[in-house]
Each structure stands twice: as structure tokens, then as C-alpha cells.
Amino acid sequence: MVIKERTKPLILLILEALIRRLPPSHPKYQQILEEHGRRQAGYIGEKSLDYYYRELPHQKYMILHDLNLPDGDYNCQIDTLLLTPEFALAIDVKNMAGKLIFDTENEQFIQINNGNEKGYPYPIAQAERHQKYLQKLLAANHFPPLPVEYLVVISNSYTSYAVTGKNAHKIKPRVCKADVFLNKITLLEKQYSKPLLTSKELKKLCRLLVKMNTVPTSYVLNKYGIQKSDLLTGVHCPTNSNHSLIRKKQNWYCPSCDAFSKDSHINALKDYFLLFGPTITNKQFREFAHIKSRDVAKRILLSCNLQCLGKYRARYYAPKKFPW
């Protein structure tokens, strides 16, 4: 049973907003483009595993996609978490081309593609951190000591991989191609056959994880050391995002295109909520959208079906659902 549906990952949406709002001359712009490309490929790879998830018994397996769990100043992001009464399985999906090498001796992850060699963060170390995080979470919330396993699944059917080093025998069972994913599940079911969670406890754990799922809006900016003052403001032209619009005749006007737009402020607000925070005041909207009139800004905000909270100068607006 799918408890948390897969939607476009929030971090991917934030990166897209960042690409729109960061000047191309910014020193971190190219790095952000590269991360966006990797995460977009990862999202496609995660969706490709749905073919196999649908084969799992719906009543037994609780499936939670794209979990973002708070971990101090950091974010514990799990592509997919499977929960059963017998065990939990955190899944990390890699959609990468070429040949992948898991070097267990030096704890390195290397991609060789078209003659080019490139290193990436070691996914086994990340998976082990997720494993420990989930174990602590279970203990802190007084759940039985459910076994927590992890698996790195390579979704690209044309990719080959090798696990090398003196600890290869420990890591090989933790890595597989997508087409043998269900075989791994069968092995885990044989290894863990004793139910430890009741149906009630399993549902309670699912509710807890969904409730804990947080919005890591500041995570990407902090990661790259980007200040909010680095970001471009204004309402962008829907035809050419390099052009800013002005308010004219109760619409948005692009002087460069000589064209009017009625609701371009919607995309500007989406970018604001993703990059600046999940609430906005009239003053903040005026500054961001380059609007002079307080009344005009108020009418636009009220037309967007946002929650209106607080009174007078303490009033602010927020989306009823995030991402908006």
C-alpha cells in the first residue's frame, strides 16, 4: 500500500527555482545545474522502479516515497522506504550510465562513462547513516527493534557495476540491478519471517514518518552558501525569463515582448515559497514583485487562494499546501 505517493522531489523543485533566480554568472551556478541534472535522472530512475513495487503484496508492504526527515541541521532524504511487520528497507536508486564501481576498501563510488572517470559520495556510507537514523527513530518512539536494511538499486538496465575491495563480500548483497530487486525482497522475507510490529503499530509508524516529513527549503541554499540577496527578484516573462514584467492596466506587461500576461505572479510566488520561505507578507511581495501599491499587492495575494493569517501589519499569506 502506498502511504506517501511519489511526487516530484521538493529538492528538485527548489533547484529548478534556484536556476531561474540565480544569475548565470554566479560561481555556483554550474554546480547547481549539474546537481539538477543528477537529481532529475534520479527521479526518472525512482519512477522506473514502480513497475516492481506494484508486484509487492499491497496489504503487507507500506511504501513511502521521497521522505525528508529532520536530522539536526541536516536532512535525511530516503528515495523509498518499505515497511513491513518483519523489517524495514531503505532504498537508494542510482540512475547512472556506464560502469559503476563500489570501492569498499577506500569507500569510494566511481563512475566510468565514455572514457571519463568521476567520483561521487559513497552511497553505502549514506545508506548506513539512514539505517542508524531509522533505528534511533524507532527506539526514541518506543517501537519494537525492527530490523532496518538498505539496498542500492541501479535502475539503468545498460549500466554495469562492480564491488571491489576486501569488504566486497559484505557490500555485494546490498547492491543490485532493478530486474533482480524482487529477488532481494524474497531473500529478506526468508531472513526476517517473524512479525515484530502489529498492524496498529505499523500504521502508527507510517503516520509518524508522514508527520515528520519536512520541507528542506533552506537546505539547498545553505549547501551552496547562497545568500537570499544573491537571488533575482521580479515577475518573469513567461516567454523569456530574462525579461522582468511591470504592472500595467491590472496585468503584467513585458516591455521587451510588448505582451501582456494575467497571472505571471503565480510562478513568481512559487519561486518565493521554494527559496525564501513558506510565508509572505504584503511588503515582502511588493519588494519581490516590484509593486509600489500596497492595495494592488493585497488584491493579487487575495486572488491566489492563499491562507490569510494574522491581522493588520502582522498579516501574512501562506499556501494551503506545500509545494504550492
JSON list of N, CA, C and O in Angstrom, two decimals, residues 20-61:
[
{"chain": "A", "resi": 20, "resn": "ARG", "atom": "N", "xyz": [16.31, 29.41, -12.03]},
{"chain": "A", "resi": 20, "resn": "ARG", "atom": "CA", "xyz": [15.59, 30.56, -12.58]},
{"chain": "A", "resi": 20, "resn": "ARG", "atom": "C", "xyz": [15.98, 31.87, -11.91]},
{"chain": "A", "resi": 20, "resn": "ARG", "atom": "O", "xyz": [15.93, 32.93, -12.53]},
{"chain": "A", "resi": 21, "resn": "ARG", "atom": "N", "xyz": [16.35, 31.80, -10.63]},
{"chain": "A", "resi": 21, "resn": "ARG", "atom": "CA", "xyz": [16.54, 33.02, -9.84]},
{"chain": "A", "resi": 21, "resn": "ARG", "atom": "C", "xyz": [18.00, 33.37, -9.56]},
{"chain": "A", "resi": 21, "resn": "ARG", "atom": "O", "xyz": [18.27, 34.42, -8.98]},
{"chain": "A", "resi": 22, "resn": "LEU", "atom": "N", "xyz": [18.92, 32.51, -9.95]},
{"chain": "A", "resi": 22, "resn": "LEU", "atom": "CA", "xyz": [20.33, 32.78, -9.70]},
{"chain": "A", "resi": 22, "resn": "LEU", "atom": "C", "xyz": [20.97, 33.28, -10.99]},
{"chain": "A", "resi": 22, "resn": "LEU", "atom": "O", "xyz": [20.80, 32.67, -12.05]},
{"chain": "A", "resi": 23, "resn": "PRO", "atom": "N", "xyz": [21.72, 34.38, -10.95]},
{"chain": "A", "resi": 23, "resn": "PRO", "atom": "CA", "xyz": [22.38, 34.87, -12.17]},
{"chain": "A", "resi": 23, "resn": "PRO", "atom": "C", "xyz": [23.34, 33.80, -12.71]},
{"chain": "A", "resi": 23, "resn": "PRO", "atom": "O", "xyz": [24.08, 33.19, -11.94]},
{"chain": "A", "resi": 24, "resn": "PRO", "atom": "N", "xyz": [23.35, 33.55, -14.02]},
{"chain": "A", "resi": 24, "resn": "PRO", "atom": "CA", "xyz": [24.26, 32.56, -14.60]},
{"chain": "A", "resi": 24, "resn": "PRO", "atom": "C", "xyz": [25.74, 32.83, -14.31]},
{"chain": "A", "resi": 24, "resn": "PRO", "atom": "O", "xyz": [26.56, 31.92, -14.37]},
{"chain": "A", "resi": 25, "resn": "SER", "atom": "N", "xyz": [26.05, 34.07, -13.96]},
{"chain": "A", "resi": 25, "resn": "SER", "atom": "CA", "xyz": [27.43, 34.44, -13.64]},
{"chain": "A", "resi": 25, "resn": "SER", "atom": "C", "xyz": [27.84, 34.04, -12.23]},
{"chain": "A", "resi": 25, "resn": "SER", "atom": "O", "xyz": [29.02, 34.13, -11.87]},
{"chain": "A", "resi": 26, "resn": "HIS", "atom": "N", "xyz": [26.88, 33.58, -11.43]},
{"chain": "A", "resi": 26, "resn": "HIS", "atom": "CA", "xyz": [27.18, 33.19, -10.05]},
{"chain": "A", "resi": 26, "resn": "HIS", "atom": "C", "xyz": [28.14, 32.01, -10.05]},
{"chain": "A", "resi": 26, "resn": "HIS", "atom": "O", "xyz": [27.99, 31.08, -10.84]},
{"chain": "A", "resi": 27, "resn": "PRO", "atom": "N", "xyz": [29.16, 32.02, -9.17]},
{"chain": "A", "resi": 27, "resn": "PRO", "atom": "CA", "xyz": [30.17, 30.95, -9.19]},
{"chain": "A", "resi": 27, "resn": "PRO", "atom": "C", "xyz": [29.63, 29.55, -8.93]},
{"chain": "A", "resi": 27, "resn": "PRO", "atom": "O", "xyz": [30.27, 28.56, -9.28]},
{"chain": "A", "resi": 28, "resn": "LYS", "atom": "N", "xyz": [28.46, 29.43, -8.30]},
{"chain": "A", "resi": 28, "resn": "LYS", "atom": "CA", "xyz": [27.90, 28.10, -8.00]},
{"chain": "A", "resi": 28, "resn": "LYS", "atom": "C", "xyz": [26.84, 27.67, -9.03]},
{"chain": "A", "resi": 28, "resn": "LYS", "atom": "O", "xyz": [26.27, 26.59, -8.90]},
{"chain": "A", "resi": 29, "resn": "TYR", "atom": "N", "xyz": [26.60, 28.50, -10.04]},
{"chain": "A", "resi": 29, "resn": "TYR", "atom": "CA", "xyz": [25.52, 28.23, -10.99]},
{"chain": "A", "resi": 29, "resn": "TYR", "atom": "C", "xyz": [25.74, 26.89, -11.72]},
{"chain": "A", "resi": 29, "resn": "TYR", "atom": "O", "xyz": [24.81, 26.08, -11.84]},
{"chain": "A", "resi": 30, "resn": "GLN", "atom": "N", "xyz": [26.95, 26.64, -12.20]},
{"chain": "A", "resi": 30, "resn": "GLN", "atom": "CA", "xyz": [27.22, 25.42, -12.96]},
{"chain": "A", "resi": 30, "resn": "GLN", "atom": "C", "xyz": [27.07, 24.18, -12.09]},
{"chain": "A", "resi": 30, "resn": "GLN", "atom": "O", "xyz": [26.54, 23.16, -12.52]},
{"chain": "A", "resi": 31, "resn": "GLN", "atom": "N", "xyz": [27.53, 24.27, -10.83]},
{"chain": "A", "resi": 31, "resn": "GLN", "atom": "CA", "xyz": [27.38, 23.15, -9.90]},
{"chain": "A", "resi": 31, "resn": "GLN", "atom": "C", "xyz": [25.91, 22.82, -9.66]},
{"chain": "A", "resi": 31, "resn": "GLN", "atom": "O", "xyz": [25.52, 21.65, -9.59]},
{"chain": "A", "resi": 32, "resn": "ILE", "atom": "N", "xyz": [25.10, 23.86, -9.57]},
{"chain": "A", "resi": 32, "resn": "ILE", "atom": "CA", "xyz": [23.66, 23.66, -9.34]},
{"chain": "A", "resi": 32, "resn": "ILE", "atom": "C", "xyz": [23.02, 23.02, -10.57]},
{"chain": "A", "resi": 32, "resn": "ILE", "atom": "O", "xyz": [22.18, 22.14, -10.44]},
{"chain": "A", "resi": 33, "resn": "LEU", "atom": "N", "xyz": [23.44, 23.45, -11.76]},
{"chain": "A", "resi": 33, "resn": "LEU", "atom": "CA", "xyz": [22.93, 22.82, -12.98]},
{"chain": "A", "resi": 33, "resn": "LEU", "atom": "C", "xyz": [23.26, 21.33, -13.00]},
{"chain": "A", "resi": 33, "resn": "LEU", "atom": "O", "xyz": [22.43, 20.49, -13.37]},
{"chain": "A", "resi": 34, "resn": "GLU", "atom": "N", "xyz": [24.50, 20.98, -12.59]},
{"chain": "A", "resi": 34, "resn": "GLU", "atom": "CA", "xyz": [24.92, 19.58, -12.59]},
{"chain": "A", "resi": 34, "resn": "GLU", "atom": "C", "xyz": [24.13, 18.77, -11.57]},
{"chain": "A", "resi": 34, "resn": "GLU", "atom": "O", "xyz": [23.71, 17.64, -11.85]},
{"chain": "A", "resi": 35, "resn": "GLU", "atom": "N", "xyz": [23.91, 19.35, -10.38]},
{"chain": "A", "resi": 35, "resn": "GLU", "atom": "CA", "xyz": [23.13, 18.63, -9.37]},
{"chain": "A", "resi": 35, "resn": "GLU", "atom": "C", "xyz": [21.70, 18.44, -9.85]},
{"chain": "A", "resi": 35, "resn": "GLU", "atom": "O", "xyz": [21.10, 17.37, -9.64]},
{"chain": "A", "resi": 36, "resn": "HIS", "atom": "N", "xyz": [21.15, 19.45, -10.49]},
{"chain": "A", "resi": 36, "resn": "HIS", "atom": "CA", "xyz": [19.79, 19.32, -11.02]},
{"chain": "A", "resi": 36, "resn": "HIS", "atom": "C", "xyz": [19.72, 18.18, -12.04]},
{"chain": "A", "resi": 36, "resn": "HIS", "atom": "O", "xyz": [18.77, 17.38, -12.02]},
{"chain": "A", "resi": 37, "resn": "GLY", "atom": "N", "xyz": [20.72, 18.09, -12.91]},
{"chain": "A", "resi": 37, "resn": "GLY", "atom": "CA", "xyz": [20.74, 17.01, -13.90]},
{"chain": "A", "resi": 37, "resn": "GLY", "atom": "C", "xyz": [20.79, 15.64, -13.24]},
{"chain": "A", "resi": 37, "resn": "GLY", "atom": "O", "xyz": [20.09, 14.72, -13.66]},
{"chain": "A", "resi": 38, "resn": "ARG", "atom": "N", "xyz": [21.62, 15.51, -12.19]},
{"chain": "A", "resi": 38, "resn": "ARG", "atom": "CA", "xyz": [21.72, 14.23, -11.48]},
{"chain": "A", "resi": 38, "resn": "ARG", "atom": "C", "xyz": [20.41, 13.88, -10.78]},
{"chain": "A", "resi": 38, "resn": "ARG", "atom": "O", "xyz": [19.95, 12.73, -10.84]},
{"chain": "A", "resi": 39, "resn": "ARG", "atom": "N", "xyz": [19.82, 14.86, -10.12]},
{"chain": "A", "resi": 39, "resn": "ARG", "atom": "CA", "xyz": [18.58, 14.58, -9.39]},
{"chain": "A", "resi": 39, "resn": "ARG", "atom": "C", "xyz": [17.41, 14.32, -10.34]},
{"chain": "A", "resi": 39, "resn": "ARG", "atom": "O", "xyz": [16.52, 13.52, -10.03]},
{"chain": "A", "resi": 40, "resn": "GLN", "atom": "N", "xyz": [17.41, 14.98, -11.49]},
{"chain": "A", "resi": 40, "resn": "GLN", "atom": "CA", "xyz": [16.36, 14.71, -12.47]},
{"chain": "A", "resi": 40, "resn": "GLN", "atom": "C", "xyz": [16.47, 13.27, -12.98]},
{"chain": "A", "resi": 40, "resn": "GLN", "atom": "O", "xyz": [15.47, 12.56, -13.11]},
{"chain": "A", "resi": 41, "resn": "ALA", "atom": "N", "xyz": [17.71, 12.85, -13.26]},
{"chain": "A", "resi": 41, "resn": "ALA", "atom": "CA", "xyz": [17.93, 11.46, -13.69]},
{"chain": "A", "resi": 41, "resn": "ALA", "atom": "C", "xyz": [17.53, 10.49, -12.58]},
{"chain": "A", "resi": 41, "resn": "ALA", "atom": "O", "xyz": [16.94, 9.44, -12.84]},
{"chain": "A", "resi": 42, "resn": "GLY", "atom": "N", "xyz": [17.85, 10.85, -11.34]},
{"chain": "A", "resi": 42, "resn": "GLY", "atom": "CA", "xyz": [17.48, 10.01, -10.20]},
{"chain": "A", "resi": 42, "resn": "GLY", "atom": "C", "xyz": [15.98, 9.87, -10.06]},
{"chain": "A", "resi": 42, "resn": "GLY", "atom": "O", "xyz": [15.47, 8.77, -9.78]},
{"chain": "A", "resi": 43, "resn": "TYR", "atom": "N", "xyz": [15.27, 10.96, -10.27]},
{"chain": "A", "resi": 43, "resn": "TYR", "atom": "CA", "xyz": [13.80, 10.93, -10.17]},
{"chain": "A", "resi": 43, "resn": "TYR", "atom": "C", "xyz": [13.21, 10.01, -11.23]},
{"chain": "A", "resi": 43, "resn": "TYR", "atom": "O", "xyz": [12.30, 9.21, -10.95]},
{"chain": "A", "resi": 44, "resn": "ILE", "atom": "N", "xyz": [13.75, 10.08, -12.44]},
{"chain": "A", "resi": 44, "resn": "ILE", "atom": "CA", "xyz": [13.29, 9.18, -13.51]},
{"chain": "A", "resi": 44, "resn": "ILE", "atom": "C", "xyz": [13.58, 7.73, -13.15]},
{"chain": "A", "resi": 44, "resn": "ILE", "atom": "O", "xyz": [12.76, 6.84, -13.36]},
{"chain": "A", "resi": 45, "resn": "GLY", "atom": "N", "xyz": [14.77, 7.49, -12.56]},
{"chain": "A", "resi": 45, "resn": "GLY", "atom": "CA", "xyz": [15.13, 6.14, -12.12]},
{"chain": "A", "resi": 45, "resn": "GLY", "atom": "C", "xyz": [14.21, 5.62, -11.03]},
{"chain": "A", "resi": 45, "resn": "GLY", "atom": "O", "xyz": [13.82, 4.44, -11.04]},
{"chain": "A", "resi": 46, "resn": "GLU", "atom": "N", "xyz": [13.85, 6.49, -10.08]},
{"chain": "A", "resi": 46, "resn": "GLU", "atom": "CA", "xyz": [12.95, 6.09, -9.00]},
{"chain": "A", "resi": 46, "resn": "GLU", "atom": "C", "xyz": [11.58, 5.70, -9.55]},
{"chain": "A", "resi": 46, "resn": "GLU", "atom": "O", "xyz": [10.98, 4.70, -9.13]},
{"chain": "A", "resi": 47, "resn": "LYS", "atom": "N", "xyz": [11.08, 6.48, -10.51]},
{"chain": "A", "resi": 47, "resn": "LYS", "atom": "CA", "xyz": [9.78, 6.17, -11.10]},
{"chain": "A", "resi": 47, "resn": "LYS", "atom": "C", "xyz": [9.80, 4.83, -11.84]},
{"chain": "A", "resi": 47, "resn": "LYS", "atom": "O", "xyz": [8.79, 4.12, -11.87]},
{"chain": "A", "resi": 48, "resn": "SER", "atom": "N", "xyz": [10.97, 4.49, -12.42]},
{"chain": "A", "resi": 48, "resn": "SER", "atom": "CA", "xyz": [11.05, 3.24, -13.17]},
{"chain": "A", "resi": 48, "resn": "SER", "atom": "C", "xyz": [10.89, 2.02, -12.26]},
{"chain": "A", "resi": 48, "resn": "SER", "atom": "O", "xyz": [10.52, 0.94, -12.72]},
{"chain": "A", "resi": 49, "resn": "LEU", "atom": "N", "xyz": [11.16, 2.18, -10.96]},
{"chain": "A", "resi": 49, "resn": "LEU", "atom": "CA", "xyz": [11.01, 1.05, -10.03]},
{"chain": "A", "resi": 49, "resn": "LEU", "atom": "C", "xyz": [9.55, 0.79, -9.65]},
{"chain": "A", "resi": 49, "resn": "LEU", "atom": "O", "xyz": [9.25, -0.24, -9.04]},
{"chain": "A", "resi": 50, "resn": "ASP", "atom": "N", "xyz": [8.65, 1.69, -10.02]},
{"chain": "A", "resi": 50, "resn": "ASP", "atom": "CA", "xyz": [7.23, 1.48, -9.72]},
{"chain": "A", "resi": 50, "resn": "ASP", "atom": "C", "xyz": [6.73, 0.17, -10.34]},
{"chain": "A", "resi": 50, "resn": "ASP", "atom": "O", "xyz": [5.81, -0.46, -9.80]},
{"chain": "A", "resi": 51, "resn": "TYR", "atom": "N", "xyz": [7.32, -0.22, -11.45]},
{"chain": "A", "resi": 51, "resn": "TYR", "atom": "CA", "xyz": [6.96, -1.47, -12.11]},
{"chain": "A", "resi": 51, "resn": "TYR", "atom": "C", "xyz": [7.12, -2.65, -11.16]},
{"chain": "A", "resi": 51, "resn": "TYR", "atom": "O", "xyz": [6.32, -3.59, -11.17]},
{"chain": "A", "resi": 52, "resn": "TYR", "atom": "N", "xyz": [8.17, -2.59, -10.31]},
{"chain": "A", "resi": 52, "resn": "TYR", "atom": "CA", "xyz": [8.45, -3.69, -9.39]},
{"chain": "A", "resi": 52, "resn": "TYR", "atom": "C", "xyz": [7.68, -3.52, -8.08]},
{"chain": "A", "resi": 52, "resn": "TYR", "atom": "O", "xyz": [7.23, -4.51, -7.48]},
{"chain": "A", "resi": 53, "resn": "TYR", "atom": "N", "xyz": [7.51, -2.28, -7.62]},
{"chain": "A", "resi": 53, "resn": "TYR", "atom": "CA", "xyz": [6.77, -2.06, -6.37]},
{"chain": "A", "resi": 53, "resn": "TYR", "atom": "C", "xyz": [5.33, -2.58, -6.47]},
{"chain": "A", "resi": 53, "resn": "TYR", "atom": "O", "xyz": [4.76, -3.05, -5.49]},
{"chain": "A", "resi": 54, "resn": "ARG", "atom": "N", "xyz": [4.74, -2.50, -7.65]},
{"chain": "A", "resi": 54, "resn": "ARG", "atom": "CA", "xyz": [3.35, -2.92, -7.79]},
{"chain": "A", "resi": 54, "resn": "ARG", "atom": "C", "xyz": [3.19, -4.43, -7.63]},
{"chain": "A", "resi": 54, "resn": "ARG", "atom": "O", "xyz": [2.06, -4.91, -7.43]},
{"chain": "A", "resi": 55, "resn": "GLU", "atom": "N", "xyz": [4.31, -5.17, -7.70]},
{"chain": "A", "resi": 55, "resn": "GLU", "atom": "CA", "xyz": [4.25, -6.62, -7.52]},
{"chain": "A", "resi": 55, "resn": "GLU", "atom": "C", "xyz": [4.24, -7.02, -6.05]},
{"chain": "A", "resi": 55, "resn": "GLU", "atom": "O", "xyz": [3.98, -8.17, -5.71]},
{"chain": "A", "resi": 56, "resn": "LEU", "atom": "N", "xyz": [4.55, -6.08, -5.16]},
{"chain": "A", "resi": 56, "resn": "LEU", "atom": "CA", "xyz": [4.59, -6.39, -3.73]},
{"chain": "A", "resi": 56, "resn": "LEU", "atom": "C", "xyz": [3.17, -6.52, -3.18]},
{"chain": "A", "resi": 56, "resn": "LEU", "atom": "O", "xyz": [2.27, -5.78, -3.60]},
{"chain": "A", "resi": 57, "resn": "PRO", "atom": "N", "xyz": [2.95, -7.42, -2.24]},
{"chain": "A", "resi": 57, "resn": "PRO", "atom": "CA", "xyz": [1.62, -7.57, -1.63]},
{"chain": "A", "resi": 57, "resn": "PRO", "atom": "C", "xyz": [1.17, -6.26, -0.98]},
{"chain": "A", "resi": 57, "resn": "PRO", "atom": "O", "xyz": [1.84, -5.74, -0.08]},
{"chain": "A", "resi": 58, "resn": "HIS", "atom": "N", "xyz": [0.05, -5.72, -1.43]},
{"chain": "A", "resi": 58, "resn": "HIS", "atom": "CA", "xyz": [-0.37, -4.38, -1.01]},
{"chain": "A", "resi": 58, "resn": "HIS", "atom": "C", "xyz": [-0.67, -4.29, 0.48]},
{"chain": "A", "resi": 58, "resn": "HIS", "atom": "O", "xyz": [-0.41, -3.26, 1.11]},
{"chain": "A", "resi": 59, "resn": "GLN", "atom": "N", "xyz": [-1.22, -5.33, 1.06]},
{"chain": "A", "resi": 59, "resn": "GLN", "atom": "CA", "xyz": [-1.60, -5.27, 2.46]},
{"chain": "A", "resi": 59, "resn": "GLN", "atom": "C", "xyz": [-0.40, -5.41, 3.40]},
{"chain": "A", "resi": 59, "resn": "GLN", "atom": "O", "xyz": [-0.46, -4.96, 4.55]},
{"chain": "A", "resi": 60, "resn": "LYS", "atom": "N", "xyz": [0.66, -6.01, 2.91]},
{"chain": "A", "resi": 60, "resn": "LYS", "atom": "CA", "xyz": [1.83, -6.24, 3.76]},
{"chain": "A", "resi": 60, "resn": "LYS", "atom": "C", "xyz": [2.84, -5.09, 3.70]},
{"chain": "A", "resi": 60, "resn": "LYS", "atom": "O", "xyz": [3.43, -4.71, 4.71]},
{"chain": "A", "resi": 61, "resn": "TYR", "atom": "N", "xyz": [3.06, -4.55, 2.52]},
{"chain": "A", "resi": 61, "resn": "TYR", "atom": "CA", "xyz": [4.11, -3.55, 2.33]},
{"chain": "A", "resi": 61, "resn": "TYR", "atom": "C", "xyz": [3.54, -2.15, 2.35]},
{"chain": "A", "resi": 61, "resn": "TYR", "atom": "O", "xyz": [2.68, -1.79, 1.54]}
]
